[in-house]
Coordinates of C-alpha atoms in Angstrom, one line a residue:
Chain A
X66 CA -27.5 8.0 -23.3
X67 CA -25.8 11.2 -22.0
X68 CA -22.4 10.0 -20.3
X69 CA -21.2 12.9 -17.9
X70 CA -17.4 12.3 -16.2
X71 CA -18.0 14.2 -12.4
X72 CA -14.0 12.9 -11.5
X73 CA -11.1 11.8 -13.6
X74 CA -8.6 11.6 -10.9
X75 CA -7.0 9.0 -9.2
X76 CA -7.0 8.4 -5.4
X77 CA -4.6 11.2 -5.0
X78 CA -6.4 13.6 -7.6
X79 CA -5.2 16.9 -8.8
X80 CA -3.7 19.0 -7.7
X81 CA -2.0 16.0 -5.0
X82 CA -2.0 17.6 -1.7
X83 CA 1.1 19.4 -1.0
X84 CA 2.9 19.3 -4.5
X85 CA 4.1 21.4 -6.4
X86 CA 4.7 20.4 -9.8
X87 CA 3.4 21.9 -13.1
X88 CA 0.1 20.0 -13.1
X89 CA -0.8 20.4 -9.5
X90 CA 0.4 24.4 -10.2
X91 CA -2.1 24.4 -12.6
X92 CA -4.8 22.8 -11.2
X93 CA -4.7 25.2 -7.9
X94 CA -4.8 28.2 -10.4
X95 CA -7.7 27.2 -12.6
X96 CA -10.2 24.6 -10.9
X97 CA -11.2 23.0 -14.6
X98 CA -8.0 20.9 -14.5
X99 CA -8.5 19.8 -11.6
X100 CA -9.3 15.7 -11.1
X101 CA -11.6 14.7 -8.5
X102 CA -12.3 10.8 -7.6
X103 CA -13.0 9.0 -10.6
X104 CA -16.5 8.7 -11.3
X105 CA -19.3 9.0 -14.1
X106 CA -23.4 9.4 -14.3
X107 CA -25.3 7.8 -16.9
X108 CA -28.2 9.6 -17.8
X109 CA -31.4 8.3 -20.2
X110 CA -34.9 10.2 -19.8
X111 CA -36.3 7.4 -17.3
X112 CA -32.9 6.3 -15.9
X113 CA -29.7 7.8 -13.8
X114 CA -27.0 5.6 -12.3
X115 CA -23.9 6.9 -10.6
X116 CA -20.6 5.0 -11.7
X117 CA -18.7 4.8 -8.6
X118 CA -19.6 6.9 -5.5
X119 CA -15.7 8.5 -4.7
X120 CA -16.9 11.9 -4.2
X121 CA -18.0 12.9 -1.0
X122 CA -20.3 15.7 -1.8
X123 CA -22.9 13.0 -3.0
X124 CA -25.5 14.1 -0.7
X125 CA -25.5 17.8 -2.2
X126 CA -25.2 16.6 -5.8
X127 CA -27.8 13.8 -5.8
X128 CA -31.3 14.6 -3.9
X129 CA -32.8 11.9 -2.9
X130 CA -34.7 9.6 -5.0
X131 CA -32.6 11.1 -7.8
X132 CA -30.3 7.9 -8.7
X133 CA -32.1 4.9 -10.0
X134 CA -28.8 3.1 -8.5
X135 CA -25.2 3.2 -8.1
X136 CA -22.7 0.7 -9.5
X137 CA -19.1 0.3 -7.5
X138 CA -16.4 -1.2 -9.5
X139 CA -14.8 -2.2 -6.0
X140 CA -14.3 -0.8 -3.1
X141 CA -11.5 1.0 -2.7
X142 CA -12.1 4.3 -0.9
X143 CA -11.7 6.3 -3.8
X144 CA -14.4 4.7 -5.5
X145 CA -16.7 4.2 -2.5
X146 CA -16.0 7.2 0.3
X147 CA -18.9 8.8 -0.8
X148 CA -21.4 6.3 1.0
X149 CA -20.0 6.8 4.3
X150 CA -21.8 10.0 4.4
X151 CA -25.0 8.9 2.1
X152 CA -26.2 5.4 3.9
X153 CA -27.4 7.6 6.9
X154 CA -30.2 9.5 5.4
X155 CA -33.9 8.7 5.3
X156 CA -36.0 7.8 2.7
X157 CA -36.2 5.2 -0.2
X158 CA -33.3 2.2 0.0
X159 CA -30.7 3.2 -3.2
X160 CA -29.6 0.0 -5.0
X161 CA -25.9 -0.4 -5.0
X162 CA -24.3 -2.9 -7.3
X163 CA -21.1 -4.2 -7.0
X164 CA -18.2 -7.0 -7.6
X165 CA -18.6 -9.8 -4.9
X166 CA -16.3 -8.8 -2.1
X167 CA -16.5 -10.0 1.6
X168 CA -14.9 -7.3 3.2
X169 CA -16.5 -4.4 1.4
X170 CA -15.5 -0.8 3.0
X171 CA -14.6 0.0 6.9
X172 CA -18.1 -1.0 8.1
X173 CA -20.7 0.2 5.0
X174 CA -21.8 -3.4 5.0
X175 CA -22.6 -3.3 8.5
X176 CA -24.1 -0.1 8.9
X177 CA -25.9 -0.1 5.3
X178 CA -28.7 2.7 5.9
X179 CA -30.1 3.4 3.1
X180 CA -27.9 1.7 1.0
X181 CA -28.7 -1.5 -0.2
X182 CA -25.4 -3.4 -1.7
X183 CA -26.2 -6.4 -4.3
X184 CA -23.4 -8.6 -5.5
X185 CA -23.2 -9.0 -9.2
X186 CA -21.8 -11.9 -11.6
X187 CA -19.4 -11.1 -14.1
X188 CA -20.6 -11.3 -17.3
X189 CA -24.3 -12.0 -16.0
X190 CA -26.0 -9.0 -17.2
X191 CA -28.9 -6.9 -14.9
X192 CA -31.2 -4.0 -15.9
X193 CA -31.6 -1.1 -14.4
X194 CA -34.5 1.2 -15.4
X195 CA -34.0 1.1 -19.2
X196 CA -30.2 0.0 -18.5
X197 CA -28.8 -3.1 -19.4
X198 CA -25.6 -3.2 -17.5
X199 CA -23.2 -6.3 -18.2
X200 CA -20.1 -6.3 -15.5
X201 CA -16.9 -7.2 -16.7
X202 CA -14.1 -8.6 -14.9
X203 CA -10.9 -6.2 -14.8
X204 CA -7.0 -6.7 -13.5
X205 CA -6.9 -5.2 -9.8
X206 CA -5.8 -5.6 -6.6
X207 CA -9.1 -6.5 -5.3
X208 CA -12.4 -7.9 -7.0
X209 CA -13.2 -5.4 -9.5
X210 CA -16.3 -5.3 -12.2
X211 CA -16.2 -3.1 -15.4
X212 CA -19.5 -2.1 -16.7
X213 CA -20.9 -2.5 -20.1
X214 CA -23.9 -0.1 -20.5
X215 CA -26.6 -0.7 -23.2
X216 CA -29.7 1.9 -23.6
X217 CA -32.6 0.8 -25.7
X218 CA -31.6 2.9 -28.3
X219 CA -28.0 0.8 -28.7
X220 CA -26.0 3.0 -27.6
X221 CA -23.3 1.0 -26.1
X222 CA -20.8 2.3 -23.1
X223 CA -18.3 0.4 -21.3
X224 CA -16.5 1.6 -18.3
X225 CA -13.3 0.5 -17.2
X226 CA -11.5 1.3 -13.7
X227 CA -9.5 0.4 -12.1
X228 CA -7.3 -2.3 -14.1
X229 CA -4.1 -2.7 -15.4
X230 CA -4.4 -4.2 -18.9
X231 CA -8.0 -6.5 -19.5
X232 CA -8.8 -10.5 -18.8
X233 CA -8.9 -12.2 -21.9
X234 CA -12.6 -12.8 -22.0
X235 CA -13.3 -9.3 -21.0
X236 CA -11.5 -8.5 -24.4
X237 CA -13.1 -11.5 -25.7
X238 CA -16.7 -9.5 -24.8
X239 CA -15.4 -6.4 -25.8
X240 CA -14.2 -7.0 -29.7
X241 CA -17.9 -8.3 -30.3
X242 CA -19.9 -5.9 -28.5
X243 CA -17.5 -2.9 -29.9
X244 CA -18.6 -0.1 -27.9
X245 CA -20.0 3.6 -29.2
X246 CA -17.4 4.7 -26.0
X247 CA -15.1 3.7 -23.7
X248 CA -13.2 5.1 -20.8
X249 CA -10.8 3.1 -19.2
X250 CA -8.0 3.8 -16.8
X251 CA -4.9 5.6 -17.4
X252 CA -3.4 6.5 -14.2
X253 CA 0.3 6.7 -15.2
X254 CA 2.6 8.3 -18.2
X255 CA 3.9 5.6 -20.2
X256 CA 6.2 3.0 -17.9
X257 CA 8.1 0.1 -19.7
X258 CA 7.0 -1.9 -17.1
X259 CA 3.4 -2.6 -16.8
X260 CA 2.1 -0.6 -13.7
X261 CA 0.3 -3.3 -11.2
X262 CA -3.1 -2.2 -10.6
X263 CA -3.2 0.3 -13.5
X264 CA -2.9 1.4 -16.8
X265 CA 0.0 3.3 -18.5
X266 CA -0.6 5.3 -21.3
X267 CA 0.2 3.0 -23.7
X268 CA -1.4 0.1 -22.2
X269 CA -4.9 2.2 -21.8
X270 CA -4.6 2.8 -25.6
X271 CA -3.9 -1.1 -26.6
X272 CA -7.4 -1.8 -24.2
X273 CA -9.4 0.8 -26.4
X274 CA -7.7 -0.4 -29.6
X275 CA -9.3 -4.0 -27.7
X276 CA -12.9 -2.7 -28.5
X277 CA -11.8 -1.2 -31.7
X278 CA -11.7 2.0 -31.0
X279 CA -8.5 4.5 -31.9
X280 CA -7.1 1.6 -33.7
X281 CA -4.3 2.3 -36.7
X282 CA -5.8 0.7 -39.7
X283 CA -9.3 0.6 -38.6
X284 CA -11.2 -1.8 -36.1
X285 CA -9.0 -4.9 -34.4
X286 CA -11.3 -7.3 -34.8
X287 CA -14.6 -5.6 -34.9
X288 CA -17.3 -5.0 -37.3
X289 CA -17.4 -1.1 -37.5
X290 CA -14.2 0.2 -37.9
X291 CA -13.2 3.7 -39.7
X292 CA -16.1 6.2 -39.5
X293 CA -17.9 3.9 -37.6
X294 CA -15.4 3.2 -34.4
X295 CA -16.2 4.1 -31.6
X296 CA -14.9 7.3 -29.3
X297 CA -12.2 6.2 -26.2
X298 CA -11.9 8.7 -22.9
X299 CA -8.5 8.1 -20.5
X300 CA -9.5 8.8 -17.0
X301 CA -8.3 7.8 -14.0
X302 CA -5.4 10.1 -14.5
X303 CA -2.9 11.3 -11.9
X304 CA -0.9 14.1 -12.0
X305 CA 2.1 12.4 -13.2
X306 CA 0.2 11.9 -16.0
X307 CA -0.7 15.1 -16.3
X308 CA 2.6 16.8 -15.8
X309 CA 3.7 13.9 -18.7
X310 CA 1.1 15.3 -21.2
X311 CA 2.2 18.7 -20.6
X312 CA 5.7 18.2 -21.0
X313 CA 5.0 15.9 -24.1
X314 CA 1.7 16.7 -26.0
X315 CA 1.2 13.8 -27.6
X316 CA -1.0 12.5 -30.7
X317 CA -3.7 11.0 -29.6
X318 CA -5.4 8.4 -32.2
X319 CA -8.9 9.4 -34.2
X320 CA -11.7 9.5 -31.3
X321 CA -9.7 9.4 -28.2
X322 CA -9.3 12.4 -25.9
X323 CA -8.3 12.8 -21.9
X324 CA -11.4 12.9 -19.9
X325 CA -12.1 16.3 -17.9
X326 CA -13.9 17.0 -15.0
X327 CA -17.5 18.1 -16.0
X328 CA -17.4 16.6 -19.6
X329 CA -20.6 15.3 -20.6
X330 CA -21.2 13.4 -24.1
X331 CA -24.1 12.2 -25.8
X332 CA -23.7 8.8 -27.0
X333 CA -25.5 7.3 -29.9
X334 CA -25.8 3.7 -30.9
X335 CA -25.7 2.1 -34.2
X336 CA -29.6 2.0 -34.5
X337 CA -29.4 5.2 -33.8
X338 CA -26.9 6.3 -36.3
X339 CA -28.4 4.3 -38.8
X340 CA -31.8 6.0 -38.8
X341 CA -30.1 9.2 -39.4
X342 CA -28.4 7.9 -42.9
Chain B
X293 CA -5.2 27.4 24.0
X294 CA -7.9 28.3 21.1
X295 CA -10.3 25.8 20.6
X296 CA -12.7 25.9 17.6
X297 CA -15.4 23.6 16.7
X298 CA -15.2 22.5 13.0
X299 CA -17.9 20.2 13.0
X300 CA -20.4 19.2 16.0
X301 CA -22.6 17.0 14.2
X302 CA -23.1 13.0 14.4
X303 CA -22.1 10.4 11.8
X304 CA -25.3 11.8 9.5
X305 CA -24.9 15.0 10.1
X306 CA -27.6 18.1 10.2
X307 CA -29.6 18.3 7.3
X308 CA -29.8 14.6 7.3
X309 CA -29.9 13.5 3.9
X310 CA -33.8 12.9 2.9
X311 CA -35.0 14.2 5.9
X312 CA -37.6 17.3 6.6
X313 CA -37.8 17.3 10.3
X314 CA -38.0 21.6 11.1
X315 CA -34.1 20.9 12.6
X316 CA -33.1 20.1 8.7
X317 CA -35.5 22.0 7.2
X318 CA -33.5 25.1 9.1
X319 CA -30.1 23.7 8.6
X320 CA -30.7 24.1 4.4
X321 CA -32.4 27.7 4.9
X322 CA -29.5 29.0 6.8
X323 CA -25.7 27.2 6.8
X324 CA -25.2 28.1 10.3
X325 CA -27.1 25.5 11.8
X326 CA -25.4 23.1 9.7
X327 CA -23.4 20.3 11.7
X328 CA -20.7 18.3 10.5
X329 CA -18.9 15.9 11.2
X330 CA -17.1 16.4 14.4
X331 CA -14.4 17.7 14.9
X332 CA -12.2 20.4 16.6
X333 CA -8.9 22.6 16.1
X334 CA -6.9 23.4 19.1
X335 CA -4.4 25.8 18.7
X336 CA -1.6 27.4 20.8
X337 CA 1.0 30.4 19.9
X338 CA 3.4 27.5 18.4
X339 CA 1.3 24.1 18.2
X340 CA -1.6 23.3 16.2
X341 CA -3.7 20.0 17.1
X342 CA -6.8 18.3 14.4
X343 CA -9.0 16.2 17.1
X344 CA -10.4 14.2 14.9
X345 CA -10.7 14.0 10.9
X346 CA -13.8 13.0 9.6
X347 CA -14.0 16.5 7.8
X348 CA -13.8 15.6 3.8
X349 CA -12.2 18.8 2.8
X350 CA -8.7 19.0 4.9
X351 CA -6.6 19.2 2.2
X352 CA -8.3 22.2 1.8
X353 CA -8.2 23.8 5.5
X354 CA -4.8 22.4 6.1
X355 CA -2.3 23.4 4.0
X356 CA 1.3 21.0 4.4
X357 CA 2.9 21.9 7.8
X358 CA -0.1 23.1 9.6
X359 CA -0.5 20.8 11.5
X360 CA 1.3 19.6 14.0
X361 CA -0.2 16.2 14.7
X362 CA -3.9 15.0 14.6
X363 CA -5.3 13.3 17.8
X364 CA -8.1 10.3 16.3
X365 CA -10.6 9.4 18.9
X366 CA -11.4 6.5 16.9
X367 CA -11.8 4.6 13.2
X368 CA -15.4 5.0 12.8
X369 CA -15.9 6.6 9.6
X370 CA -17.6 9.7 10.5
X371 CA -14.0 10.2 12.4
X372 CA -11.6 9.2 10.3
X373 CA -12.9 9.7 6.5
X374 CA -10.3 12.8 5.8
X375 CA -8.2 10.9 6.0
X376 CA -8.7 8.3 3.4
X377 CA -7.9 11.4 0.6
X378 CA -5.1 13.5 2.9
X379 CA -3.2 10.2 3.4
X380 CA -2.1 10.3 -0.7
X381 CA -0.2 13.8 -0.4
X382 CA 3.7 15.0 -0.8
X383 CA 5.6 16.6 2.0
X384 CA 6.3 15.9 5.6
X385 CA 4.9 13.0 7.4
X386 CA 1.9 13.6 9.8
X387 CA 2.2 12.2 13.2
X388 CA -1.6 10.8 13.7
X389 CA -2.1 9.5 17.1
X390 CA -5.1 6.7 18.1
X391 CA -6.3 4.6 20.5
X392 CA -4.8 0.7 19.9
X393 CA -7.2 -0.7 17.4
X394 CA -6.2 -2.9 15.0
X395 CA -8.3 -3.0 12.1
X396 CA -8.2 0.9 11.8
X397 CA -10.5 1.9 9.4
X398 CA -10.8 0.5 5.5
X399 CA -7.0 0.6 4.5
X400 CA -6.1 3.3 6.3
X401 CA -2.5 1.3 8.2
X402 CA -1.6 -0.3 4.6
X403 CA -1.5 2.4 2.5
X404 CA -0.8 5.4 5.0
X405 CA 0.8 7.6 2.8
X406 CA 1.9 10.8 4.7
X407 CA 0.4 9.7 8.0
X408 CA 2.2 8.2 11.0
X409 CA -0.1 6.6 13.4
X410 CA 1.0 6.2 17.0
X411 CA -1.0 4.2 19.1
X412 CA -1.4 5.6 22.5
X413 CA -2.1 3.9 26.0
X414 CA -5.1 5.0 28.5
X415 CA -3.5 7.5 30.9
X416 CA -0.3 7.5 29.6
X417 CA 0.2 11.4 28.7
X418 CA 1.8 12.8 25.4
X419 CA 3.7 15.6 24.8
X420 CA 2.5 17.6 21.6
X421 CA 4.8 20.7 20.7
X422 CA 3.5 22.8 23.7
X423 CA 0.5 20.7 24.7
X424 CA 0.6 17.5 27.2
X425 CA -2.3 15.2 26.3
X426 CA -3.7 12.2 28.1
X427 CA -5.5 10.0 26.1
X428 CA -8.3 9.2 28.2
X429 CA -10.5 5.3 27.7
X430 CA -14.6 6.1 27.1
X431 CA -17.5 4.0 26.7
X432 CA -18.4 3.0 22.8
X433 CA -18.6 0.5 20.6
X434 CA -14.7 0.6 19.5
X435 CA -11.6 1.6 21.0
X436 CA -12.0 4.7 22.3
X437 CA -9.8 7.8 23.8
X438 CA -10.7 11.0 24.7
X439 CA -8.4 13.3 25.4
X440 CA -6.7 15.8 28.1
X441 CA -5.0 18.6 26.7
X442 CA -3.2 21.2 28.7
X443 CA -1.3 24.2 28.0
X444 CA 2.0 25.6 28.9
X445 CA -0.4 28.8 31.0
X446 CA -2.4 26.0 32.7
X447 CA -5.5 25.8 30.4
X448 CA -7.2 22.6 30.9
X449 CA -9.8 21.2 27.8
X450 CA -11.3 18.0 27.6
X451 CA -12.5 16.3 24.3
X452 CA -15.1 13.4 25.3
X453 CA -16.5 11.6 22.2
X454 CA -17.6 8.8 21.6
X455 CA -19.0 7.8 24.6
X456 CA -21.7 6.7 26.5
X457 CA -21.6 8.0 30.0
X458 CA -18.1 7.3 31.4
X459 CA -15.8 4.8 32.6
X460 CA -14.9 5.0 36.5
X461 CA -11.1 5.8 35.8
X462 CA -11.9 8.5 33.3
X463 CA -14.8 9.7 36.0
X464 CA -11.7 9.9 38.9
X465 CA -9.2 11.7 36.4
X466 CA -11.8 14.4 35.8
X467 CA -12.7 14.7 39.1
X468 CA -9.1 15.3 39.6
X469 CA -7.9 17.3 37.2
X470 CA -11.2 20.0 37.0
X471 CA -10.7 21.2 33.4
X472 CA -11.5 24.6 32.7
X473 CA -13.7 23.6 29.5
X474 CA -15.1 20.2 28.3
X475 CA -16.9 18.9 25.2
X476 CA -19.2 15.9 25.6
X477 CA -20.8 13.7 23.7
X478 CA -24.8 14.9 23.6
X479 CA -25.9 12.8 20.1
X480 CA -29.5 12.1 21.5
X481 CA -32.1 14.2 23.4
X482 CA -33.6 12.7 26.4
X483 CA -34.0 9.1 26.6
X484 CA -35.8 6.8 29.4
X485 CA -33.4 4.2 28.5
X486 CA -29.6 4.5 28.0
X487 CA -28.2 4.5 24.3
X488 CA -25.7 1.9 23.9
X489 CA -23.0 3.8 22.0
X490 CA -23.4 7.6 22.8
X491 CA -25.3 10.0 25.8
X492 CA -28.9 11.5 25.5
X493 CA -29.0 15.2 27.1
X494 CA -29.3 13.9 30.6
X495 CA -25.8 11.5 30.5
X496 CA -24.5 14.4 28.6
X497 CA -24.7 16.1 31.5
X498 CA -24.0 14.2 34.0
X499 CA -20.4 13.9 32.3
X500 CA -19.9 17.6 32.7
X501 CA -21.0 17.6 36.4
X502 CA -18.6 14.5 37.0
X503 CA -16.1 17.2 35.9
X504 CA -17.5 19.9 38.2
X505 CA -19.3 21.5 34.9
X506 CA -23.0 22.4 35.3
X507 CA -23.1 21.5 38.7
X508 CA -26.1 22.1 40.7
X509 CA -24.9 23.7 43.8
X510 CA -21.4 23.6 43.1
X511 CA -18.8 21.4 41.7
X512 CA -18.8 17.3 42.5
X513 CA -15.9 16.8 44.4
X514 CA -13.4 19.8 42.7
X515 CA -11.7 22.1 44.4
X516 CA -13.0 25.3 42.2
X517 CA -16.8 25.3 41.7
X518 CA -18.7 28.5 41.9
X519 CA -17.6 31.2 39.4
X520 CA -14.0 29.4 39.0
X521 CA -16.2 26.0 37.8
X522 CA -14.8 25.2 33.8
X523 CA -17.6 25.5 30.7
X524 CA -19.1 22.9 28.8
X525 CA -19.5 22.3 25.3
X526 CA -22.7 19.3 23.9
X527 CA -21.2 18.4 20.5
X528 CA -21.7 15.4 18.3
X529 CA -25.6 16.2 18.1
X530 CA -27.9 14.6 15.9
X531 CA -31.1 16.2 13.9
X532 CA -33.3 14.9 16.6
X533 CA -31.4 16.5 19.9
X534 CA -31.6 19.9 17.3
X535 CA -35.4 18.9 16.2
X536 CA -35.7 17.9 20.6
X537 CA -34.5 21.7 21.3
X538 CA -36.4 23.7 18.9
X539 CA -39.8 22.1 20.6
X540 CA -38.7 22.3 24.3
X541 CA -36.6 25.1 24.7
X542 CA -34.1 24.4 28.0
X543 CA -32.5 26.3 30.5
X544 CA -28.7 24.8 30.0
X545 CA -26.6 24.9 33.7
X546 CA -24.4 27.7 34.1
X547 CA -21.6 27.6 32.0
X548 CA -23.1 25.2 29.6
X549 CA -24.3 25.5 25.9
X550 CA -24.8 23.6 22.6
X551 CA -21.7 23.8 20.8
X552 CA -22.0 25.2 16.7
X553 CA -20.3 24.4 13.9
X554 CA -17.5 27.2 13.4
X555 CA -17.6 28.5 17.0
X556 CA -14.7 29.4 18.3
X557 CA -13.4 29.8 22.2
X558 CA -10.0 31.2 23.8
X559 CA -9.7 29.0 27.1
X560 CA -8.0 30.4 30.1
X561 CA -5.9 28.5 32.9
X562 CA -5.9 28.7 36.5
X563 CA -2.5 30.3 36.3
X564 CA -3.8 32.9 34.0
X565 CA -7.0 33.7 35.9
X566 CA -4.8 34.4 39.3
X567 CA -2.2 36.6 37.4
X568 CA -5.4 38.6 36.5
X569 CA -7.2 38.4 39.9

C-alpha cells in the first residue's frame, strides 16, 4: 500500500499563527516545513481511504467518488473540520468510520449530507475495498480509534493519533501484529511529565519500540526484529517540537524519521518481502 | 466605511461539491463566480471589523493585530469554522462578539485560545474602535444577530444573515434608521412557499424595501427615498439562486444587485453627501 502523510501538524500547525519562533520562521519562509492538520491517504490499486479529514481543502483534493471512505480517529476539529464543507455536495453517500461518540462535531451528525458516519468497535475489524482495517483504542481526551491497516499483499500499517502513551491491549495487538509502519503522535519535545492527551518524544518512541520497531537490541517482543523491523513516522508534531529538534538534532533509532508534509511511502508486507528473497 | 464582500456564498458554497448544474460548471471555468462562505470586512481609517468567520484561511488574510474585533452572526459552521484553526495562535486576544448562544459551536468556548467572545443583547449598541454597532435579532434556526454599523461620517450598513424574512422589531429599527447600504440574505431563488431558515429572491427583497431599498415608488416609510434611497447587496446565495439567474435573467430594483465574492464598496453618510451637495 502507498501511505502518503497530507498533514503532520497538530491543531495549531506550523507555522502557529502569530509566532515567531525559529520553526514557525522557517516554515513561513519555505512552505515544505510547514505542518498542516494531521492526516494520511492510504492508497492500493482498487482502494483509497482518507485517515482523518482535518484539512479543509478536501473538496479540491478529493473529486468526488474518489475516496472509497474516510476513517476519523475522533472528532476533534482538527481531525474532522474538513466535513463541514464536504457533507453538502451531491452525489454518492462517502462512508465515514469512526470511534463511537454521541456528540460527534457542532452539528455534522445532524446535518450529515453526503456523509454517512458508522460507529466502529474496537478491535472488531471491517473491510474496506481490499482494506482490512482493525481500530484500536488510544489514550485521549475523547473516544479515540487507532487504525490497523492490512492490504492483501500483508503489508501492515497502524496509525496512531491522537494518544498519549497506548492501552495495554492495544500494545497487546500491536507486539503480535508487528507492523511494516507506524506513525504515531508526537506532539511535544520531550517533558518529564507525561503530556495528557499526547505524546512526548520519548513516549512516541517507547509506543514504536511497542510494535517493535526502532527498538535497541532488536524487536520487543516480536517475531521480526533487526532487518526485518518495521519503519516508525512521528507526526502529530507542533512547533515546539520542531523548534526542539532544531535546537537539538537528535539520533533517531534505525527506521524512524519525522513525518513531512507530502511524504509518501510504499509499504511492503512480509509476503511481499519474502517473495523477493 | 469600506465594506468588501469575502465570501457571499451559502453553507455549500458555489461549485457545489459533485455538482454540474451550468452555475458550477461556470464557477470551476472562471474563479470569479466562485462563492464562499460568507463573509464581509468592514473597514474604517482606524478600525477594522471581520463579520463573520467561516472563511478557512484567516490566518492567512489576517495577520495578528488586524483586526480589531470579529462580529459572529451565529455558530453554524459555515460561520464560524475559521475559527476552530485561528483560535490556537500567539499574540493579543481577539475580542469576538455573538449573539447569546450557549452551545457555540464544537469546542469553540472551551478551548478559545486567542478569542474573547462577548455576548451581545438585541438592540443594545456596541462601540467598536470608531464604529457603533447594534446587534440586531433575525429569523433562523439559531440565535441570530445582524448587525447595524455606523460610522463616525454617518455611514449607515446593515449586515442581515441568517434570516428568513424579519422580525417586527428589526423591521421598525430599519424603517427607522434608513441605512445607506444593506446585505440580505437571498440563499434561494423564488419560492411559492417560504423557506424555513433563510429568504428566496422575493423575501430577499422585501427586506430591502422594509429598509427603504428597492422600493417601488419610493421608500416604505423613510424619510430619504428617491435618489437619496441606500443600495442593497443579495449575499449568502446558493448554486440554485446562481443556476435560477443564469436562466431568467431579472431586472434588480434600483440600487440593487447580487453581491460577488471579492467586491468591494466605499459607503457614504448622509453627513458626507450634504457636505458635497
Amino acid at each position: 500500500m502507498r501511505v502518503s502523510f497530507l498533514g503532520t501538524g497538530d491543531a495549531g500547525g506550523v507555522p502557529l499563527y502569530g509566532c515567531d519562533c525559529v520553526a514557525c520562521l522557517r516554515a513561513r519562509a519555505d512552505a515544505t516545513y510547514r505542518r498542516r492538520n494531521c492526516s494520511a491517504l492510504i492508497e492500493t490499486r482498487t482502494t483509497r481511504i482518507l485517515l482523518d479529514a482535518g484539512l479543509t481543502d478536501l473538496t479540491d483534493r478529493f473529486p468526488p467518488g474518489s475516496l472509497s471512505a474516510i476513517l476519523v480517529t475522533h472528532f476533534h476539529p482538527d481531525h474532522v473540520q474538513g466535513l463541514l464543507h464536504l457533507r453538502w455536495g451531491r452525489g454518492a453517500p462517502i462512508p465515514v468510520f469512526a470511534p463511537p461518540d454521541s456528540e460527534g462535531c457542532a452539528d455534522l451528525y445532524k446535518n450529515h449530507g453526503l456523509l454517512q458516519f458508522q460507529a466502529l468497535a474496537k478491535f472488531e475489524a471491517v473491510t474496506v475495498g481490499d482494506l482490512c482495517i482493525t481500530p484500536l483504542p488510544l489514550i485521549h481526551s475523547r473516544p479515540t480509534f487507532g487504525y490497523a491497516i492490512e492490504d492483501p499483499l500483508g503489508a501492515r500499517f497502524a496509525y496512531l493519533t491522537d494518544t498519549s502513551g497506548l492501552p495495554p491491549r492495544t500494545e497487546s495487538f500491536l507486539q503480535a501484529w508487528q507492523p511494516d509502519g507506524m506513525a504515531i503522535d508526537c506532539s511535544h519535545p520531550p517533558r518529564e511529565q507525561a503530556p495528557r492527551n499526547h505524546n512526548d518524544f520519548g513516549r512516541a518512541l517507547d509506543c514504536l519500540n511497542t510494535a517493535g520497531i526502532g527498538a535497541k537490541g532488536g524487536a520487543k517482543g516480536g517475531a521480526k526484529g533487526g532487518a526485518e523491523s518495521g519503519a516508525g513516522w512521528l507526526t502529530h508534531l507542533g512547533h515546539d517540537f520542531d523548534q526542539w529538534e532544531m535546537g537539538n538534532p537528535v539520533k533517531l533509532p534505525a527506521g524512524v524519521c519525522i513525518a513531512r508534509d507530502g511524504e509518501t511511502v510504499d509499504l511492503r508486507g512480509r509476503l511481499n518481502k519474502g517473495a523477493a528473497q
